[in-house]
Coordinates of C-alpha atoms and ligand atoms in Angstrom, one line a residue:
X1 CA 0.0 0.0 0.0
X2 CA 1.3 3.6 -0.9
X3 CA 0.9 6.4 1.6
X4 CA -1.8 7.9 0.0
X5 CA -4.0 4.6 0.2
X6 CA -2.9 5.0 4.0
X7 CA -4.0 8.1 4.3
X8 CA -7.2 7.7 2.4
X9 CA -7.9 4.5 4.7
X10 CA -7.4 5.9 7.9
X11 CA -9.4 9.4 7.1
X12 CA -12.4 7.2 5.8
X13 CA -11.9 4.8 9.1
X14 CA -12.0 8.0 11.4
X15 CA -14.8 9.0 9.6
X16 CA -17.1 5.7 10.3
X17 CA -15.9 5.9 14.1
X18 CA -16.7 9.2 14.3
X19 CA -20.2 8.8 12.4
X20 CA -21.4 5.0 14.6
X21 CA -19.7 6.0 17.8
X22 CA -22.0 6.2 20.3
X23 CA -22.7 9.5 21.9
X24 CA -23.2 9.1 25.8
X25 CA -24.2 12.6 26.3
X26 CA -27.5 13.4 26.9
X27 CA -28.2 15.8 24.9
X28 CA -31.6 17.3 23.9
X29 CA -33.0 15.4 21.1
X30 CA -31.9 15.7 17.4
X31 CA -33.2 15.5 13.9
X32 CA -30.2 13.0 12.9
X33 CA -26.6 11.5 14.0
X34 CA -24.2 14.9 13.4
X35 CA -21.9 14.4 11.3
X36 CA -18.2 14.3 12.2
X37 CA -16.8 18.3 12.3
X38 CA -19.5 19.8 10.6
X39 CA -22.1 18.3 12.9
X40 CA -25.8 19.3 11.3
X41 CA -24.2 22.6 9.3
X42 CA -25.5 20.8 6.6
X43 CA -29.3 19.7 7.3
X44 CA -29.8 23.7 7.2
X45 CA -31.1 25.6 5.1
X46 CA -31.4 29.3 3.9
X47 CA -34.8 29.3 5.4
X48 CA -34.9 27.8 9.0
X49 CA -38.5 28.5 9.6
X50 CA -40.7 25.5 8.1
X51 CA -36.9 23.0 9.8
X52 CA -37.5 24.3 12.6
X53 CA -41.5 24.1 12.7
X54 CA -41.0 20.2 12.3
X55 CA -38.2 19.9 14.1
X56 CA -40.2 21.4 17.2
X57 CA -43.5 18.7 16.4
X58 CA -41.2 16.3 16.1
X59 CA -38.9 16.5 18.7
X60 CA -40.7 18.5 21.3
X61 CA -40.7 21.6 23.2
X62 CA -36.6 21.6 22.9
X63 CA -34.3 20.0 20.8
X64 CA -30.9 20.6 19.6
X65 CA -28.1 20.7 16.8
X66 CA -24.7 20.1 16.5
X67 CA -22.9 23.2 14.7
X68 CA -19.5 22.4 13.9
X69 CA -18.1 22.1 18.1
X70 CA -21.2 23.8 19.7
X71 CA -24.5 22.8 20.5
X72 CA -27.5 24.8 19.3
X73 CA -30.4 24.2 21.8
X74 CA -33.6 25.6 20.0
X75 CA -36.5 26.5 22.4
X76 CA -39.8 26.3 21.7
X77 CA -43.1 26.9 23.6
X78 CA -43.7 30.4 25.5
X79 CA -43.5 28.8 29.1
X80 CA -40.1 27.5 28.3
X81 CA -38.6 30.3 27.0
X82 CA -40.0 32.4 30.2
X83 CA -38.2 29.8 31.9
X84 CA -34.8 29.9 30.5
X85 CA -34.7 33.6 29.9
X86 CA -36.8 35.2 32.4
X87 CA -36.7 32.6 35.6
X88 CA -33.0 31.6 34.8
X89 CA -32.0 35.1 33.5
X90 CA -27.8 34.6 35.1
X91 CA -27.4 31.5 33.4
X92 CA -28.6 32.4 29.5
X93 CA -28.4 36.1 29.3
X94 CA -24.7 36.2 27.6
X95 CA -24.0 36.3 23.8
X96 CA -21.9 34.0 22.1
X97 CA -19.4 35.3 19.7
X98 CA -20.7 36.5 16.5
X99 CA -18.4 36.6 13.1
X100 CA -20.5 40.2 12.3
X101 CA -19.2 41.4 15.8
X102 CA -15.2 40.8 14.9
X103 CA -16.1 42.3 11.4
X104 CA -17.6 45.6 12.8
X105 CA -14.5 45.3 15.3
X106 CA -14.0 46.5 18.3
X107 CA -15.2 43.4 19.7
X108 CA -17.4 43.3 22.5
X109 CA -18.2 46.4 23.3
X110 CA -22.0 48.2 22.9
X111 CA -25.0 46.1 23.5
X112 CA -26.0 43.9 21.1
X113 CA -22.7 41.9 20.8
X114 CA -21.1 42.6 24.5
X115 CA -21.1 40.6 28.0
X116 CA -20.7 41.5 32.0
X117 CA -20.0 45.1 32.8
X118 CA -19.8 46.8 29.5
X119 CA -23.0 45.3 29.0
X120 CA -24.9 46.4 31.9
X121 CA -23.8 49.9 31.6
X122 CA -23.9 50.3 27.9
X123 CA -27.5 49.3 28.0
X124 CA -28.7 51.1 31.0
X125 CA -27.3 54.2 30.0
X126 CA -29.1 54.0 26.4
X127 CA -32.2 53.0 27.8
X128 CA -32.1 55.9 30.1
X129 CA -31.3 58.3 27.1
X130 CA -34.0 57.2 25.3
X131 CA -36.4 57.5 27.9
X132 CA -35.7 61.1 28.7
X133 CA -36.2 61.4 24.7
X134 CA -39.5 60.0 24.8
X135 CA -40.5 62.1 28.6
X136 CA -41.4 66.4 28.2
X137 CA -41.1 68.0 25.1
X138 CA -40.9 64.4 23.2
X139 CA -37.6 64.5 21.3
X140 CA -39.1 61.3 20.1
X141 CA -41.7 62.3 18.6
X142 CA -40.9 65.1 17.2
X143 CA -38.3 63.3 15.1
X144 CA -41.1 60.6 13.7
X145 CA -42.9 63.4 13.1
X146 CA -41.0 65.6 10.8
X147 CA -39.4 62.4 8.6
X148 CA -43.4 61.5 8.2
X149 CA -44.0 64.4 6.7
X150 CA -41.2 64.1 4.5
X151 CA -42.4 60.7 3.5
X152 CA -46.0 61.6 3.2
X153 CA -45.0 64.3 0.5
X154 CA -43.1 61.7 -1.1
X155 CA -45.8 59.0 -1.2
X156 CA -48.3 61.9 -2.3
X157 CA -46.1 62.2 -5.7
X158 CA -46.7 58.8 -6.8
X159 CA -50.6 60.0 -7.1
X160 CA -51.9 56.4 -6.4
X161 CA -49.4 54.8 -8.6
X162 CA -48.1 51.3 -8.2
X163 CA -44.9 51.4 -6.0
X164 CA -42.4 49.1 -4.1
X165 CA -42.1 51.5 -1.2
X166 CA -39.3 48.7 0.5
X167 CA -36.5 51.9 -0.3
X168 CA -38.2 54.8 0.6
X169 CA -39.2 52.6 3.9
X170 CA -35.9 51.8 5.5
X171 CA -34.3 55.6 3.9
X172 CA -37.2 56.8 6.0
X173 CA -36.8 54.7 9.2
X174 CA -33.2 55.6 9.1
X175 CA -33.4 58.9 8.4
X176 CA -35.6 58.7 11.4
X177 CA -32.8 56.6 13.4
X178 CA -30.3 58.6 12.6
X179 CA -32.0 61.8 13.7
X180 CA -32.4 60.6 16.7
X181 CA -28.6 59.3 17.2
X182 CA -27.3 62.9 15.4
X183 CA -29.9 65.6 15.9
X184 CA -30.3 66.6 12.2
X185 CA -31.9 64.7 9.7
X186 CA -29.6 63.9 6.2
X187 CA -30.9 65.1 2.5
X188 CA -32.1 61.7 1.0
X189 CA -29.4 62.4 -1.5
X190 CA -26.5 63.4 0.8
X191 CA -23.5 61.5 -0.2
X192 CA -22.9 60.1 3.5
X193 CA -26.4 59.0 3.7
X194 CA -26.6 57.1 0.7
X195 CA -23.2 55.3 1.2
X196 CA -24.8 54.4 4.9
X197 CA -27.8 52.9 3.6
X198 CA -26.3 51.5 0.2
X199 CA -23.8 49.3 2.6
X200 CA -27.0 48.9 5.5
X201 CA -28.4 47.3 2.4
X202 CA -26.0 44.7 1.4
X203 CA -24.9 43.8 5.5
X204 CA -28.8 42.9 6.2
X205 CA -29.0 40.9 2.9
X206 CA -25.6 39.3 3.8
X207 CA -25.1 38.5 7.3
X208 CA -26.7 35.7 7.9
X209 CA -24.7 33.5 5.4
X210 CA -21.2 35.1 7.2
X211 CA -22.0 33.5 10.3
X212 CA -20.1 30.0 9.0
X213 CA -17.1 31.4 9.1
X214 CA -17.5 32.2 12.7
X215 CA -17.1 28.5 12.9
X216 CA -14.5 27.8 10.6
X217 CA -12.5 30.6 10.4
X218 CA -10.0 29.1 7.6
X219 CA -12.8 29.4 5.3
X220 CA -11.2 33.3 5.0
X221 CA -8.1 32.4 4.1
X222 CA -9.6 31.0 0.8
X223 CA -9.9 32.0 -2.3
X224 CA -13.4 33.9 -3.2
X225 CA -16.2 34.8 -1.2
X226 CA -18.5 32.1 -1.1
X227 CA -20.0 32.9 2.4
X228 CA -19.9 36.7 1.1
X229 CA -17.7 37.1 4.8
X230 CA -14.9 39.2 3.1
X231 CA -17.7 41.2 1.5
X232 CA -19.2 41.5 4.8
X233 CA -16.2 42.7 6.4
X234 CA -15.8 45.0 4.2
X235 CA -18.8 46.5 4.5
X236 CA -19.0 46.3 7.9
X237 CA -15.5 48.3 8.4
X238 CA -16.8 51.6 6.0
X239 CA -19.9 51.6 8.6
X240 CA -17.8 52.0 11.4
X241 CA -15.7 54.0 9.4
X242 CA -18.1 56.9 8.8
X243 CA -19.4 56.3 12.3
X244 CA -16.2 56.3 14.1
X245 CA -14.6 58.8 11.9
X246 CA -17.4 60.7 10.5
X247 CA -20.5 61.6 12.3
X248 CA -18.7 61.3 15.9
X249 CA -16.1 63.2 15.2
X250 CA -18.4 66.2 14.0
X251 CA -20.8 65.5 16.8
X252 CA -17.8 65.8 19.2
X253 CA -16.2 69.1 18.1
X254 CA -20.1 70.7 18.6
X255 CA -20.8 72.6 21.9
X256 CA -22.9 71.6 24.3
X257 CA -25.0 73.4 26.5
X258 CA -25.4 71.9 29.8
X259 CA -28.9 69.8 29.7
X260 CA -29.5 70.6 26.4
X261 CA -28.6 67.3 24.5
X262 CA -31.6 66.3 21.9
X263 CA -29.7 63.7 20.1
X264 CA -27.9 60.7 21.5
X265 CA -24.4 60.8 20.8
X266 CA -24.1 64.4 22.5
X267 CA -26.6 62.8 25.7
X268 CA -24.1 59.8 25.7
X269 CA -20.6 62.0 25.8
X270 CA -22.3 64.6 28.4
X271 CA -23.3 61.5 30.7
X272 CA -19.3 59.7 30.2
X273 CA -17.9 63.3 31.0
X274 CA -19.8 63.7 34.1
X275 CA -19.0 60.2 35.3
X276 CA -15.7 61.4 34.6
X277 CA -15.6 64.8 36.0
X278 CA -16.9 62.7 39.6
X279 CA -14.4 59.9 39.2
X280 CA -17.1 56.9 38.8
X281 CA -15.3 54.1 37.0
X282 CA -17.0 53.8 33.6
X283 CA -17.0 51.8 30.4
X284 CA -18.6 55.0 28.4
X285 CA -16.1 55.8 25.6
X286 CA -16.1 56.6 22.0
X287 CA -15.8 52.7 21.1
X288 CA -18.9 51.6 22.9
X289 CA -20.6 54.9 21.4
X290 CA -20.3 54.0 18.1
X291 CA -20.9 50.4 18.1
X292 CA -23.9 51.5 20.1
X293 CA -24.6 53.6 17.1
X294 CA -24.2 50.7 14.5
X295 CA -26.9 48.2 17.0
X296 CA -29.2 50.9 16.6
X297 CA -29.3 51.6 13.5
X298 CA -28.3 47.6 12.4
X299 CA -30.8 46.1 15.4
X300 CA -33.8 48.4 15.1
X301 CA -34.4 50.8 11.8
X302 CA -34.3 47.6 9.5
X303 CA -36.5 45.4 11.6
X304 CA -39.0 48.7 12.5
X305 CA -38.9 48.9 8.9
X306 CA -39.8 45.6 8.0
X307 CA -43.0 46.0 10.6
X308 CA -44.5 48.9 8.6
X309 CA -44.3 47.0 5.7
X310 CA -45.9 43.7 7.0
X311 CA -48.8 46.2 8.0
X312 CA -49.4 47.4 4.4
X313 CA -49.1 44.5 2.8
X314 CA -51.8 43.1 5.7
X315 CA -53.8 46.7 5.2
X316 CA -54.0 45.8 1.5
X317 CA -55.0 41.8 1.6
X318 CA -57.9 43.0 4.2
X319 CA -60.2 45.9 2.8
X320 CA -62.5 45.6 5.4
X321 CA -59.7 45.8 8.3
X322 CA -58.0 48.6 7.1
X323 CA -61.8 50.8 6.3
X324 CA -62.6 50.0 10.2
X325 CA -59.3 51.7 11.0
X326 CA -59.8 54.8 8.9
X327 CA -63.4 55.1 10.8
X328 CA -61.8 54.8 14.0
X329 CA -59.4 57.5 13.1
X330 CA -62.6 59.8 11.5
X331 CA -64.3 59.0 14.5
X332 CA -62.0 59.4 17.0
X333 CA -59.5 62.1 16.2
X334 CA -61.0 63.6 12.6
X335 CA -59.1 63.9 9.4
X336 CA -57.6 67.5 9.9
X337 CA -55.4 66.7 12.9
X338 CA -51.9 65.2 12.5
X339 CA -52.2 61.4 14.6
X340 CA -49.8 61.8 17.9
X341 CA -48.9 60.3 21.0
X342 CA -51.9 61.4 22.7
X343 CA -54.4 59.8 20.4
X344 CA -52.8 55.9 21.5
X345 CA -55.5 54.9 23.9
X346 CA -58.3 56.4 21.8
X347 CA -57.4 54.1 18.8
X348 CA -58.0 50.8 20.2
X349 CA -58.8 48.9 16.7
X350 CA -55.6 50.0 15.3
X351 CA -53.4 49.3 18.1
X352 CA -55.4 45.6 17.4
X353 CA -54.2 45.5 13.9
X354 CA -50.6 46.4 15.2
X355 CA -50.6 43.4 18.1
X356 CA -52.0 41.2 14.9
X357 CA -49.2 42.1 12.7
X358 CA -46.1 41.8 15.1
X359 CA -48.0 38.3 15.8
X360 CA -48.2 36.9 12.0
X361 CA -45.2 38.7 10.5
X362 CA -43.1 37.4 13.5
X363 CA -40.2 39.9 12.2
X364 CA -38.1 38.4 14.8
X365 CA -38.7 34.7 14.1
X366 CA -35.9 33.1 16.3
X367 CA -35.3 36.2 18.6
X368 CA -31.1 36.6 18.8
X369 CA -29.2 33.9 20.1
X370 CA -28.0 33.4 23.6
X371 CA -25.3 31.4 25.4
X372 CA -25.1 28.7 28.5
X373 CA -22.4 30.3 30.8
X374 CA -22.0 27.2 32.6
X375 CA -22.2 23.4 32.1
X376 CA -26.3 23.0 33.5
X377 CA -29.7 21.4 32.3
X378 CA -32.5 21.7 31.2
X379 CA -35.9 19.7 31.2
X380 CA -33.3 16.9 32.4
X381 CA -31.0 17.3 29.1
X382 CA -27.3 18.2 29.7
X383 CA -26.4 21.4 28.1
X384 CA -22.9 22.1 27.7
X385 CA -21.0 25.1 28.9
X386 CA -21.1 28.1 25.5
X387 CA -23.9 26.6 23.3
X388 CA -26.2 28.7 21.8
X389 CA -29.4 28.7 22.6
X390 CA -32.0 29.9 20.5
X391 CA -35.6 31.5 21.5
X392 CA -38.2 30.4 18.5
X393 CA -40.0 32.8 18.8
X394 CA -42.2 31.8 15.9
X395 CA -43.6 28.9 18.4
X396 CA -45.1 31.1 20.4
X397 CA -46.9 33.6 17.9
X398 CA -48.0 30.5 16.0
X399 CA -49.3 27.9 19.3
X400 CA -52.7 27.0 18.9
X401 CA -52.7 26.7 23.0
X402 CA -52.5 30.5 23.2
X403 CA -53.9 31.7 20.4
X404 CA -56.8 29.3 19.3
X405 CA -57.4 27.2 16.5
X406 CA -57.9 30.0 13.9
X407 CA -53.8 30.7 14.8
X408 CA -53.6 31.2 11.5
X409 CA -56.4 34.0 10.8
X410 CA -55.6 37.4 10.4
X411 CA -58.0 38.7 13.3
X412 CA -57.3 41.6 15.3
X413 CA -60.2 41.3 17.2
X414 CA -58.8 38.5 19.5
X415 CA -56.6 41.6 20.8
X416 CA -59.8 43.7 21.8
X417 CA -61.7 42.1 24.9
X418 CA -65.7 42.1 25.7
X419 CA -65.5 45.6 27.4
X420 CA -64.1 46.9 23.9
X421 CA -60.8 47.3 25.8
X422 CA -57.5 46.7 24.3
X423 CA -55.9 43.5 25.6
X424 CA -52.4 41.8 25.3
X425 CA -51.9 39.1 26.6
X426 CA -48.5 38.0 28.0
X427 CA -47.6 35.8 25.6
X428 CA -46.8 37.9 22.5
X429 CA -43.1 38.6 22.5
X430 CA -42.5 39.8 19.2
X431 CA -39.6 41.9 21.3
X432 CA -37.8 39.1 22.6
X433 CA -37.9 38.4 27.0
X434 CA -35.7 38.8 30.0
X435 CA -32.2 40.6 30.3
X436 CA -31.5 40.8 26.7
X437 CA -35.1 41.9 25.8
X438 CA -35.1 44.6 22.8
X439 CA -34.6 48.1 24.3
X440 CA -36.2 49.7 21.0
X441 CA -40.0 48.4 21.8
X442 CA -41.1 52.1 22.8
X443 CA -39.4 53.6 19.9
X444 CA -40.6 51.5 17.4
X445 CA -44.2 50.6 19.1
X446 CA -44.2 55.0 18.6
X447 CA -43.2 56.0 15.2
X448 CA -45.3 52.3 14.1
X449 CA -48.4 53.6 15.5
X450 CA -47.7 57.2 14.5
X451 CA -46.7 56.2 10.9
X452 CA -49.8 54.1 10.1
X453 CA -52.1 56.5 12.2
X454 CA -50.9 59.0 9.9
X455 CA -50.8 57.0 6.4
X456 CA -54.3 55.6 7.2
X457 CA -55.9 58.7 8.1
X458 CA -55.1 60.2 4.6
X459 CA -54.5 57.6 1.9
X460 CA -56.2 53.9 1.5
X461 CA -53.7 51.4 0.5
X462 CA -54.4 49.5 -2.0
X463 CA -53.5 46.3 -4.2
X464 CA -52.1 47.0 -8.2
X465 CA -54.5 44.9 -9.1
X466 CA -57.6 44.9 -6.5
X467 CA -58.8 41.5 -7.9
X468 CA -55.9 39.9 -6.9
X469 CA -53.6 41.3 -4.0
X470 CA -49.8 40.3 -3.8
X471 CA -49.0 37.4 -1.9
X472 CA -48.3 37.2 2.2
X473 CA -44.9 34.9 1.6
X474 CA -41.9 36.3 3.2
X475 CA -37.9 36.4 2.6
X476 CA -36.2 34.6 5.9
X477 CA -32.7 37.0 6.4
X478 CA -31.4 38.7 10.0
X479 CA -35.5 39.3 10.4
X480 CA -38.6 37.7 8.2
X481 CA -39.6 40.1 5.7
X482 CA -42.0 40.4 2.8
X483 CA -41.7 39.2 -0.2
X484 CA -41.3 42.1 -2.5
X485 CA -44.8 43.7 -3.1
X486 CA -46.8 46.9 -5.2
X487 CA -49.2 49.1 -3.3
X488 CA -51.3 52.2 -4.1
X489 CA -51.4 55.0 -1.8
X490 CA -54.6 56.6 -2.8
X491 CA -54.8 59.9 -1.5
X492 CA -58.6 60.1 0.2
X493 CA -58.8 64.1 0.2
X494 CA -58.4 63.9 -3.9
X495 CA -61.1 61.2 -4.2
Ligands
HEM1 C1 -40.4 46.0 15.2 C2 -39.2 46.4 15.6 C3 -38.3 45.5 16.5 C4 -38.3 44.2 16.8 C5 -39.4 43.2 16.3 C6 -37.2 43.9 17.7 C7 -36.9 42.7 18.2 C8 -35.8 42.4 19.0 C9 -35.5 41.1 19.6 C10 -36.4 39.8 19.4 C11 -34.3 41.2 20.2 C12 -33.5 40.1 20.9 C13 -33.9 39.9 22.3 C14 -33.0 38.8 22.9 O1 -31.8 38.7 22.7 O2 -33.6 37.9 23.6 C15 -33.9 42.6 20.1 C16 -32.7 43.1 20.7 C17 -32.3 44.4 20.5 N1 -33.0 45.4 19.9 FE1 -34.7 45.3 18.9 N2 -36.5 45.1 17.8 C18 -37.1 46.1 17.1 C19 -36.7 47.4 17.1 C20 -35.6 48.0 17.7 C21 -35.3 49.4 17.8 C22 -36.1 50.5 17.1 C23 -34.1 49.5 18.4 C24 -33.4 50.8 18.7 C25 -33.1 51.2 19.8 C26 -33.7 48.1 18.8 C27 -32.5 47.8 19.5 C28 -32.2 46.6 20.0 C29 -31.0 46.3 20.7 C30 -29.8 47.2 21.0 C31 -31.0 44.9 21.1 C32 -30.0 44.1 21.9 C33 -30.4 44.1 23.3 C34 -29.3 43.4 24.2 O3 -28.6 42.6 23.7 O4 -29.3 43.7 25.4 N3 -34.6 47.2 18.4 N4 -34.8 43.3 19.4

């Protein structure tokens, strides 16, 4: 025998020990044996939604998958995800590491990608900002208020022609994000803000496919891009870039007056500086600030987005729905008046349609994944120290248990109890629960109810063709979207 017969032999012998040796751990259940090094890479697929789905009937309430070294534990079922996440909040509230994170680099540090300390104060601090945004004058909604004019002028000069409005959308909603992180709102065509958005655009489309690399990293050292990682990093470094290097910078060289700050980055450097100036230890610096500033404008303007458009193309497939909103509105605030913050509890129906959207569109279908700190179990399964562990979401929004057996139906209603009053039950998480829960839900709950209050009141959306309105089906990427789709916006004061 030559060497290479040798070496052919004992790979393929490995191989079949590896593949029939038998697995003492206890590990949640799985769809198949893992294979040896890649484990179940390859049972998935680019949509993980209808795997997962009969995976979880299956299987049960949890099961898991081997990815490369690690174990991903998927949960399914509202109670147990309340479980692990809420009840059991110190031992699954970490993140695992993320190829995006080391692309964006400055690893670690922000919220959506950081652990311990940075964490904690990263996130409390933003959370704090934001609420003093949203509290007096309303910085918050101010902002929504002037892009929405903007984008109401713009939808008024199609004049109720056909349009895929995806673009204008997420320019919008970051326009709107970035207001709020800058304190001045960008030209649509300023340079800066189209090289944002342009890049915004291909990380969201891409990122999901980089992850393998994460888990084998030598796949970089190879020639092309078939994972699109290079591209990714690419991308990902002339965000920061312009962050870092850009929009900081000129933020930083502004004056502030003492308790003036109505954008974030100037609130976040007045709060380091007075932590300085009183010698707290802090983790506030210009790092954490602009990765800050790439999780919100990468976590929440492209999923807020992606809301507003599951609710027209819901608005268009049900007439009927969307004419009881537009009475509500007549009714209860009158066409003349702008929609605002004040007018929430008076429009019960379309704070219904909302809750009915976030439930069906499940934007967030598998929430953001987690990791075990420690070697532990659960339901009796052994669950090793770092695996990921994944919150389907979709499980809940979609359980007959909670929801009844017309799960499926589009029916705000269920949302509106016998008194007429608006109830939402526990169960609808379309924010994620626990430590890691989304900090953006006020945000985006405001400028979604503002937006469609607003587009409702004066245009009715409608289908290209009216006998036959586009399709529900959805792209599966970073967050579910839909399916690229037409609408009308029919202004009501010309008809
Ligand atoms: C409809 C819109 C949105 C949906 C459906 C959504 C959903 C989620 C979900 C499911 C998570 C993961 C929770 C977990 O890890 O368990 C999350 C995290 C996060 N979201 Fe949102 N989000 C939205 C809008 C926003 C907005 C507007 C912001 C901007 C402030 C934002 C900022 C974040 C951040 C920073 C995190 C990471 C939190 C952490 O790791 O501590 N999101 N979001």
């Amino acid at each position: 025998m030559d060497l290479t017969t040798v070496l052919i032999a004992s790979g393929v012998a490995l191989f079949v020990y590896l593949w029939f040796r038998r697995s003492d751990d206890n590990y949640p259940p799985q769809p198949c044996r893992p294979l040896p090094v890649v484990g179940h890479l390859f049972l998935l697929k680019d949509d993980l939604r209808p795997q997962f789905k009969k995976w979880h009937k299956e299987l049960g309430d949890i099961f898991s998958l081997k990815i490369a070294g690690n174990l991903m534990v998927v949960l399914n079922s509202y109670d147990l995800i309340k479980e692990v996440l809420l009840k059991r909040a110190d031992e699954f509230s970490d993140r695992p590491p993320f190829f995006v994170d080391k692309a964006l680099g400055m690893e670690q540090k922000g919220i959506v990608f950081s652990n311990g300390e940075t964490w904690k104060e990263q996130r409390t601090v933003t959370i704090s900002i934001l609420r003093k945004f949203g509290m007096g004058k309303n910085v918050l909604e101010q902002i929504i208020l002037e892009e929405l004019t903007q984008f109401q002028e713009l939808i008024s000069g199609f004049k109720g022609s056909p349009v895929d409005i995806r673009i204008n959308m997420n320019m919008a909603m970051g326009n709107m994000t970035l207001t709020l992180l800058l304190g001045d709102r960008f030209d649509y065509g300023d340079a800066t803000f189209q090289k944002l958005m342009h890049n915004f655009y291909d990380f969201v489309r891409l990122v999901n496919c980089s992850q393998v690399v994460h888990h084998f990293p030598f796949l970089m050292k190879l020639p092309g891009d078939f994972f699109q990682a290079k591209r990714v990093q690419v991308v990902t470094r002339e965000i920061m870039d312009v962050i870092l290097n850009k929009l900081i910078k000129e933020k930083k060289s502004e004056k502030l007056v003492e308790g003036e700050a109505n954008n974030f980055v100037m609130a976040y450097l007045a709060e380091r500086d007075r932590k300085l100036r009183e010698g707290q230890a802090t983790t506030m610096d210009e790092e954490n600030l602009a990765k800050i500033f790439a999780d919100v404008l990468l976590a929440g303007s492209d999923t807020t987005s992606t809301g507003l458009l599951w609710c027209m193309l819901y608005a268009i497939n049900f007439p009927k729905v969307q004419e009881k909103i537009f009475r509500e509105i007549e009714n209860e605030i009158g066409l003349e008046k702008a929609p605002t913050t004040q007018d929430k509890t008076k429009l019960v129906y379309l704070n219904a349609f909302l809750a009915e959207v976030s439930r069906l569109a499940s934007v967030a279908a598998h929430g953001f994944t987690h990791r075990c700190l420690n070697e532990t179990t659960i339901k009796g399964y052994k669950i090793p120290k770092d695996s990921m562990i994944i919150p389907n979401l979709d499980s809940v929004m979609y359980d007959k248990k909670i929801w009844g057996n017309d799960v499926l139906c589009f029916k705000p209603e269920r949302f509106i109890n016998q008194e007429g009053k608006l109830q939402i039950p526990e169960q609808l998480i379309p924010f994620g629960i626990g430590r890691r829960m989304c900090i953006g839900e006020g945000l985006a709950s405001v400028a979604m109810f503002l937006i469609m209050a607003s587009l409702f009141q004066r245009f009715q959306l409608r289908p290209k063709n009216m006998s036959s309105p586009p399709s529900l089906n959805y792209i599966f990427g970073p967050d579910v979207a839909p399916a690229p789709f037409e609408v009308c916006f029919v202004d009501r004061r010309q008809h």
